[in-house]
Tab-separated table of C-alpha atoms in Angstrom:
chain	number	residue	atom	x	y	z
L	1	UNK	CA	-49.493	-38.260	-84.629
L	2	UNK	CA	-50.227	-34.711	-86.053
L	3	UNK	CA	-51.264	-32.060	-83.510
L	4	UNK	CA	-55.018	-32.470	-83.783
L	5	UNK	CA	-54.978	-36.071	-83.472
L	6	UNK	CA	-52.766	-35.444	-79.833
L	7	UNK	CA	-55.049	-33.185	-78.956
L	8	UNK	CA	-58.032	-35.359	-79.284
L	9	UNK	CA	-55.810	-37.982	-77.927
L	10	UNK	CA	-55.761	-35.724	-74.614
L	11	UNK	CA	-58.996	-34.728	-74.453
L	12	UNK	CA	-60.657	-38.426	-74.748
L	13	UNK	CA	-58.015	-39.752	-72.193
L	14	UNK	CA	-59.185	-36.598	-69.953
L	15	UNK	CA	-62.562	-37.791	-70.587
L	16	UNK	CA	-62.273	-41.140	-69.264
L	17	UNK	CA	-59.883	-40.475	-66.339
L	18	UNK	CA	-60.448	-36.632	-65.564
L	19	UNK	CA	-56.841	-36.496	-64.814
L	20	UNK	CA	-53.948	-36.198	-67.208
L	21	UNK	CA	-50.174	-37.149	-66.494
L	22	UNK	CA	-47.802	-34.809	-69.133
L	23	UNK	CA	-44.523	-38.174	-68.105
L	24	UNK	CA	-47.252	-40.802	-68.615
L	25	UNK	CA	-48.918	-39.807	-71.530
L	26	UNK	CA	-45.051	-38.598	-73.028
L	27	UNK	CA	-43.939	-42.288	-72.476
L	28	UNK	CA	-46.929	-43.979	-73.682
L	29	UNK	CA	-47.091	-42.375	-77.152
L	30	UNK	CA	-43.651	-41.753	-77.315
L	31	UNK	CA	-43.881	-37.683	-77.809
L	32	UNK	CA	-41.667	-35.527	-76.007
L	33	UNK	CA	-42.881	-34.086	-72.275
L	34	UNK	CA	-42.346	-30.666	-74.100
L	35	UNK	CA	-44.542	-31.109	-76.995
L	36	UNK	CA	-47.320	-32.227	-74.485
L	37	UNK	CA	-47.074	-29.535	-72.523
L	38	UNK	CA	-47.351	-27.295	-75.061
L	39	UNK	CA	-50.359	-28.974	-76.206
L	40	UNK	CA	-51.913	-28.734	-72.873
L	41	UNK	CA	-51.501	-24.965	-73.420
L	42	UNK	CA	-52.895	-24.726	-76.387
L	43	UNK	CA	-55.961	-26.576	-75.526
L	44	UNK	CA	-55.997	-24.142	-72.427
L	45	UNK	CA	-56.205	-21.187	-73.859
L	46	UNK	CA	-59.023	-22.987	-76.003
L	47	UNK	CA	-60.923	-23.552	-72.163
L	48	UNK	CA	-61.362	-27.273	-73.267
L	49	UNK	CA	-59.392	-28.349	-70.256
L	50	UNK	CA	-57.405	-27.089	-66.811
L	51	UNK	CA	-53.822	-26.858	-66.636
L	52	UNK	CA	-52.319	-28.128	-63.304
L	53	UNK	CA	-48.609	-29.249	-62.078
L	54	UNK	CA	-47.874	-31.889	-64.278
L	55	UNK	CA	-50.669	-31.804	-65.601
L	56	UNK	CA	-54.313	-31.223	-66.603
L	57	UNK	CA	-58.085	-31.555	-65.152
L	58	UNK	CA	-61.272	-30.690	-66.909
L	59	UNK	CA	-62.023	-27.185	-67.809
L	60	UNK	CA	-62.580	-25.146	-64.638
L	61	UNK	CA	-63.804	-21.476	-65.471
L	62	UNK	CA	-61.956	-19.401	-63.091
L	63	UNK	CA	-64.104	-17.611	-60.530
L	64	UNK	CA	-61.725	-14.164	-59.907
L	65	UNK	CA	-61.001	-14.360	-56.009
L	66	UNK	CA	-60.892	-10.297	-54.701
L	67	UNK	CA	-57.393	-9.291	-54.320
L	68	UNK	CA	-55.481	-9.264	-51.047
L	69	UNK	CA	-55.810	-6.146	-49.837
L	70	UNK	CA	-59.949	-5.970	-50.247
L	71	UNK	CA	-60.253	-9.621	-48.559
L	72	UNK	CA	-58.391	-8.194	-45.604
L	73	UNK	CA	-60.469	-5.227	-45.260
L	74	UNK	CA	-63.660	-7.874	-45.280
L	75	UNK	CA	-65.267	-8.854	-41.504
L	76	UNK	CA	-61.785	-7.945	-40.361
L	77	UNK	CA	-62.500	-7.437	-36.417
L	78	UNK	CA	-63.850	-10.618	-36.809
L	79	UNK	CA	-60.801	-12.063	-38.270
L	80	UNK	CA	-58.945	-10.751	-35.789
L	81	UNK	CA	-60.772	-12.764	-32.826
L	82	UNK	CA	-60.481	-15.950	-34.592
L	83	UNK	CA	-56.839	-15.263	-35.103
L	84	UNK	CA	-56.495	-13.865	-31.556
L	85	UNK	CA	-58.352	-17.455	-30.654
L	86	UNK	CA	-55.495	-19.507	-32.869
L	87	UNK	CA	-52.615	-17.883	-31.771
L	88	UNK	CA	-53.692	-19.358	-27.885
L	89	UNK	CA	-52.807	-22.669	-29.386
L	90	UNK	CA	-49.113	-22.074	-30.355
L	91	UNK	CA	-46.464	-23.099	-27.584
L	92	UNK	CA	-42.856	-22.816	-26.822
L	93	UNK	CA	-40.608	-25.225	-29.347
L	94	UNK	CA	-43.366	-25.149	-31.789
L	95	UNK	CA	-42.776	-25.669	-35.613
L	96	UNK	CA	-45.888	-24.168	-37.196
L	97	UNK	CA	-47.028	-23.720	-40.769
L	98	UNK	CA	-48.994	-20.881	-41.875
L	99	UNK	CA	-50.762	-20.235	-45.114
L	100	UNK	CA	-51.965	-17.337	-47.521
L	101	UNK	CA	-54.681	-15.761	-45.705
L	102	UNK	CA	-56.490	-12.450	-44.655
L	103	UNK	CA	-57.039	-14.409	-41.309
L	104	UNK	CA	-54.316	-16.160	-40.745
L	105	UNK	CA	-52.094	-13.182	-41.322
L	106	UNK	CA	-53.059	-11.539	-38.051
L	107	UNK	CA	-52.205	-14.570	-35.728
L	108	UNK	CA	-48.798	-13.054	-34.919
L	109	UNK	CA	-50.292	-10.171	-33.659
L	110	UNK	CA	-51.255	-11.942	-30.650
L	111	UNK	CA	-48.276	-13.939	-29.794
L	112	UNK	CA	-47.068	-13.004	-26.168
L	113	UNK	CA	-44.148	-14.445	-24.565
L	114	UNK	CA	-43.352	-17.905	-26.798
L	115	UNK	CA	-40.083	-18.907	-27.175
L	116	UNK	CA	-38.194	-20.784	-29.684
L	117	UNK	CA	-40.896	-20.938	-32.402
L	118	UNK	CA	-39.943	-21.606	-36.233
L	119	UNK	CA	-42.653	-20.324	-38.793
L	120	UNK	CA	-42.905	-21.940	-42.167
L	121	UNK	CA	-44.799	-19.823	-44.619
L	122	UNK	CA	-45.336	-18.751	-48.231
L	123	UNK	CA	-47.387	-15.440	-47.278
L	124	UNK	CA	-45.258	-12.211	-47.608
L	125	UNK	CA	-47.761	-10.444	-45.041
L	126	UNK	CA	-46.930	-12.835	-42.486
L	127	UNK	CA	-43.405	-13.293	-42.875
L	128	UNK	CA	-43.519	-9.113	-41.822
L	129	UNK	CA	-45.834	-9.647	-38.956
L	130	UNK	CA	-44.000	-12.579	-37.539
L	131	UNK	CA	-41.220	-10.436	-37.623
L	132	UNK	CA	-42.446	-7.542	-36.298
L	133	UNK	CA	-42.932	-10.075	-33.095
L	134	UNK	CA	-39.403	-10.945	-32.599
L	135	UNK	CA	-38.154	-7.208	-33.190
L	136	UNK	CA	-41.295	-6.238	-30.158
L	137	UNK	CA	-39.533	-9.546	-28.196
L	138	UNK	CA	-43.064	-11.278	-28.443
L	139	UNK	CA	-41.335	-14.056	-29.776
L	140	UNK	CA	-37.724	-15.572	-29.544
L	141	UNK	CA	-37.232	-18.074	-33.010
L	142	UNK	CA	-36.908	-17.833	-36.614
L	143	UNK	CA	-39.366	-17.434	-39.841
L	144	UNK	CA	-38.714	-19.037	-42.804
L	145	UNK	CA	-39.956	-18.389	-45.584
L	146	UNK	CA	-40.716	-20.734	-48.308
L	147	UNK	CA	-39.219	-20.022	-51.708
L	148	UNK	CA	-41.446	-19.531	-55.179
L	149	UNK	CA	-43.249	-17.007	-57.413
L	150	UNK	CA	-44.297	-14.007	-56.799
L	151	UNK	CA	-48.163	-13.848	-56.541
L	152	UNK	CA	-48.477	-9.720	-56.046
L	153	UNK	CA	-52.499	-9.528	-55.967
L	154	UNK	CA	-52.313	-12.454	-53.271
L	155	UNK	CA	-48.624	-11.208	-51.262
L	156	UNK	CA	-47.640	-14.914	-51.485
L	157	UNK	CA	-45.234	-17.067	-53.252
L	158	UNK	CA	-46.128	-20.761	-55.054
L	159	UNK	CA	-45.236	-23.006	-57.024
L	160	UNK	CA	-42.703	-26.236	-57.623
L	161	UNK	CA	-40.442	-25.148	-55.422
L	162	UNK	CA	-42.515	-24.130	-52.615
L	163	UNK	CA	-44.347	-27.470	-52.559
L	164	UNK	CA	-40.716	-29.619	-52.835
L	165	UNK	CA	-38.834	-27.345	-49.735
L	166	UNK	CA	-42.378	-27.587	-47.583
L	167	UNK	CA	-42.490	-31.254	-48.281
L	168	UNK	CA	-39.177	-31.503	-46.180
L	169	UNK	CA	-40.974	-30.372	-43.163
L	170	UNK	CA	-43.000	-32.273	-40.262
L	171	UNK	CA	-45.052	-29.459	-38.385
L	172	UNK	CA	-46.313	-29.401	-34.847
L	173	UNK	CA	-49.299	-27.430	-35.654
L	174	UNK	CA	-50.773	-25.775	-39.373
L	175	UNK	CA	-53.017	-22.803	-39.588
L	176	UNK	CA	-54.566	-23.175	-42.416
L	177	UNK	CA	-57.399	-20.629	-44.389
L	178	UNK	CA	-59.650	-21.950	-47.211
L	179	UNK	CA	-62.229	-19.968	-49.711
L	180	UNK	CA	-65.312	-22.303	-48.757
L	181	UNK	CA	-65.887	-25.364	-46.392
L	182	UNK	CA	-68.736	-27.738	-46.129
L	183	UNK	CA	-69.771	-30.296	-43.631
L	184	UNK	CA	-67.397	-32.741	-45.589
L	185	UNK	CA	-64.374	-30.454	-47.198
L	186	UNK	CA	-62.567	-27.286	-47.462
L	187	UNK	CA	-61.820	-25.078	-50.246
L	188	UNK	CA	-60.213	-22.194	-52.316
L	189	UNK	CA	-59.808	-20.639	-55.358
L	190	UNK	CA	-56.470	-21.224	-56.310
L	191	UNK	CA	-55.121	-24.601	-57.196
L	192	UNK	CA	-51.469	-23.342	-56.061
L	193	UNK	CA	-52.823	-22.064	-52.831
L	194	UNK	CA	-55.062	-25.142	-52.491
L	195	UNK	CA	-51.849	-27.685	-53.266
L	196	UNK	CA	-49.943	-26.216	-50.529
L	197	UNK	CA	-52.237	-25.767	-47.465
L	198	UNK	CA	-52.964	-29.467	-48.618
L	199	UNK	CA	-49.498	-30.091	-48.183
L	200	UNK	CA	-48.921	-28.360	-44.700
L	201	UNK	CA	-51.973	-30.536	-43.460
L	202	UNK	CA	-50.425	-33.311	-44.567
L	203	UNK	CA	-47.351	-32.634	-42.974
L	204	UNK	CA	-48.309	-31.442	-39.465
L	205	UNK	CA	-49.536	-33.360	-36.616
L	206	UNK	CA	-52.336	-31.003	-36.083
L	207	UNK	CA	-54.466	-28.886	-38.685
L	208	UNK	CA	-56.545	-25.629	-37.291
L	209	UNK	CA	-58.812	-23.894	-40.252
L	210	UNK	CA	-59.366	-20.568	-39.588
L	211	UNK	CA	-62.653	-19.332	-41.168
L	212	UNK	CA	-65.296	-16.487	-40.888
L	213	UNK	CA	-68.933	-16.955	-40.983
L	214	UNK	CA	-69.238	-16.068	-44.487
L	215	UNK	CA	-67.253	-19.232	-45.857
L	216	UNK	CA	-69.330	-21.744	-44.422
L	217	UNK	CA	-71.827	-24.149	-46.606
L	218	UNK	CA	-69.841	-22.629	-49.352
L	219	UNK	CA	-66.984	-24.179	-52.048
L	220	UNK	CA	-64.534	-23.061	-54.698
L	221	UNK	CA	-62.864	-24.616	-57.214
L	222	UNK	CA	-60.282	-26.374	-55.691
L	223	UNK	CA	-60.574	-28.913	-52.760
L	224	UNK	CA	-58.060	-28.943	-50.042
L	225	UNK	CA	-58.902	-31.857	-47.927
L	226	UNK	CA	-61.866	-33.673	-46.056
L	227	UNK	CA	-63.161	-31.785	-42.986
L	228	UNK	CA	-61.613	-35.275	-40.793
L	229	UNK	CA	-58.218	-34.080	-41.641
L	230	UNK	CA	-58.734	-31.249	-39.207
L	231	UNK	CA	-57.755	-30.929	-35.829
L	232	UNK	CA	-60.115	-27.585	-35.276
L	233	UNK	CA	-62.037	-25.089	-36.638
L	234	UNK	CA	-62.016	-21.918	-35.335
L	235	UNK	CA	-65.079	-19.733	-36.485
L	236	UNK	CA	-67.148	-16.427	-34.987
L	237	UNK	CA	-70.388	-18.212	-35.165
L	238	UNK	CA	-71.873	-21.730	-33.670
L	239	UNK	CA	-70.989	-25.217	-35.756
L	240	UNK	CA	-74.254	-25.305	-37.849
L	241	UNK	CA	-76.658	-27.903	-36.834
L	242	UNK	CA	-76.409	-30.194	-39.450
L	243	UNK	CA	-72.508	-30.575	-39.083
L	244	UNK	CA	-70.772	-33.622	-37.787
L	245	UNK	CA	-67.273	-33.400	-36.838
L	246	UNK	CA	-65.626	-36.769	-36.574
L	247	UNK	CA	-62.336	-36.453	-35.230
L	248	UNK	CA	-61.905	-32.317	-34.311
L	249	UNK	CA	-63.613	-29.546	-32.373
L	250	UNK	CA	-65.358	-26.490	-33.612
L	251	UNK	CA	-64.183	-23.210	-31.522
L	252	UNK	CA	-66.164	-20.139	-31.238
L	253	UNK	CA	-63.644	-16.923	-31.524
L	254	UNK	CA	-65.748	-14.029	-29.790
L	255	UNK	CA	-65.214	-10.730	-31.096
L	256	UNK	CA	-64.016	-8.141	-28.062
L	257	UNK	CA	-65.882	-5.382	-27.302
């Protein structure tokens, strides 16, 4: 096959599975993994489809999410109670995952007097503040974190190697943040992002999704996982009324005065 006709080959496969597999397609058609991938970036740059690891999906057009900095600036006393709320959940021996987040980031503020604790994370931000905890003696334990590239705008790391070392975990708790969540999923922007709070879920015995008022009833581009994954939410308003929470609770953080 010439170019064009693998490219049409990818698209019309796309088409009828809206998923793409560079190994399967490579071994099917018996073209080298490399000339598919470059293929798939061809037809990327062309926005006729999505690249993803190993991968492709259909066309997404890329909302820009607000760089770190400005999200952390946004409703960010209220972030701090819901964080405040989370970190009441973290105990002594604990092996916790934390994600990228402008929420998140503040739960080590508020860690008094636990011992012992490991943090797993990919979020530069947080790696400092859970730091800053065992230099204050908030915290006896140890923070790893996760290896990958550099994402400056977000102050986090991702990628193949951040998914692979996290897989090796198992998790007491995860705190997980999310660009949108509905009364069936959570959300966010960035596929990396999304692939590894997926992942921490997956591996921890309890999930907590940290959110402010102004991602509910909304979603991004990528999905995370269905709301039943979660142990809790932890929000500054009320669980709307037309929300049904199978398996978790919803938590109200209140916001000192």
């Amino acid at each position: 096959m010439n170019k064009n006709e693998r490219h049409q080959l990818l698209l019309d496969k796309l088409a009828l599975y809206g998923k793409i597999n560079v190994a399967q397609i490579a071994k099917e058609h018996q073209v080298t993994p490399e000339t598919i991938r470059r293929d798939l970036d061809e037809l990327e740059k062309n926005e006729q489809l999505t690249r993803i690891h190993g991968g492709a999906i259909p066309f997404i057009r890329r909302q820009k999410e607000m760089a770190y900095e400005k999200k952390l600036a946004l409703y960010y006393e209220e972030k701090r109670s819901i964080a405040a709320e989370a970190a009441k959940y973290i105990q002594d021996d604990d092996t916790i995952a934390v994600d990228v987040g402008t929420t998140t980031v503040h739960i080590a503020d508020f860690l008094e007097n636990v011992h012992n604790l490991t943090v797993v994370t990919n979020s530069l931000s947080a790696v400092h503040r859970f730091n800053l905890a065992i230099e204050e003696k908030r915290m006896t334990g140890q923070v790893i974190m996760l290896p990958g590239i550099t994402n400056p705008e977000q102050a986090s790391v991702s990628g193949t190697y951040t998914i692979e070392l996290l897989k090796k975990f198992n998790f007491n708790r995860a705190f997980i943040s999310c660009g949108g969540v509905t009364n069936e999923a959570i959300y966010d922007f960035d596929i990396d992002e999304s692939l590894i709070s997926e992942v921490m879920i997956q591996h921890s015995k309890e999930a907590y999704l940290l959110t402010d008022h102004s991602k509910l009833g909304k979603t991004s581009f990528f999905h995370i996982c269905p709301l039943l994954l979660l142990t809790t939410i932890i929000c500054n308003q009320e669980q709307p009324r037309d929300w049904h929470l199978l398996n978790g609770e919803w938590v109200i953080a209140k916001q000192e005065a």
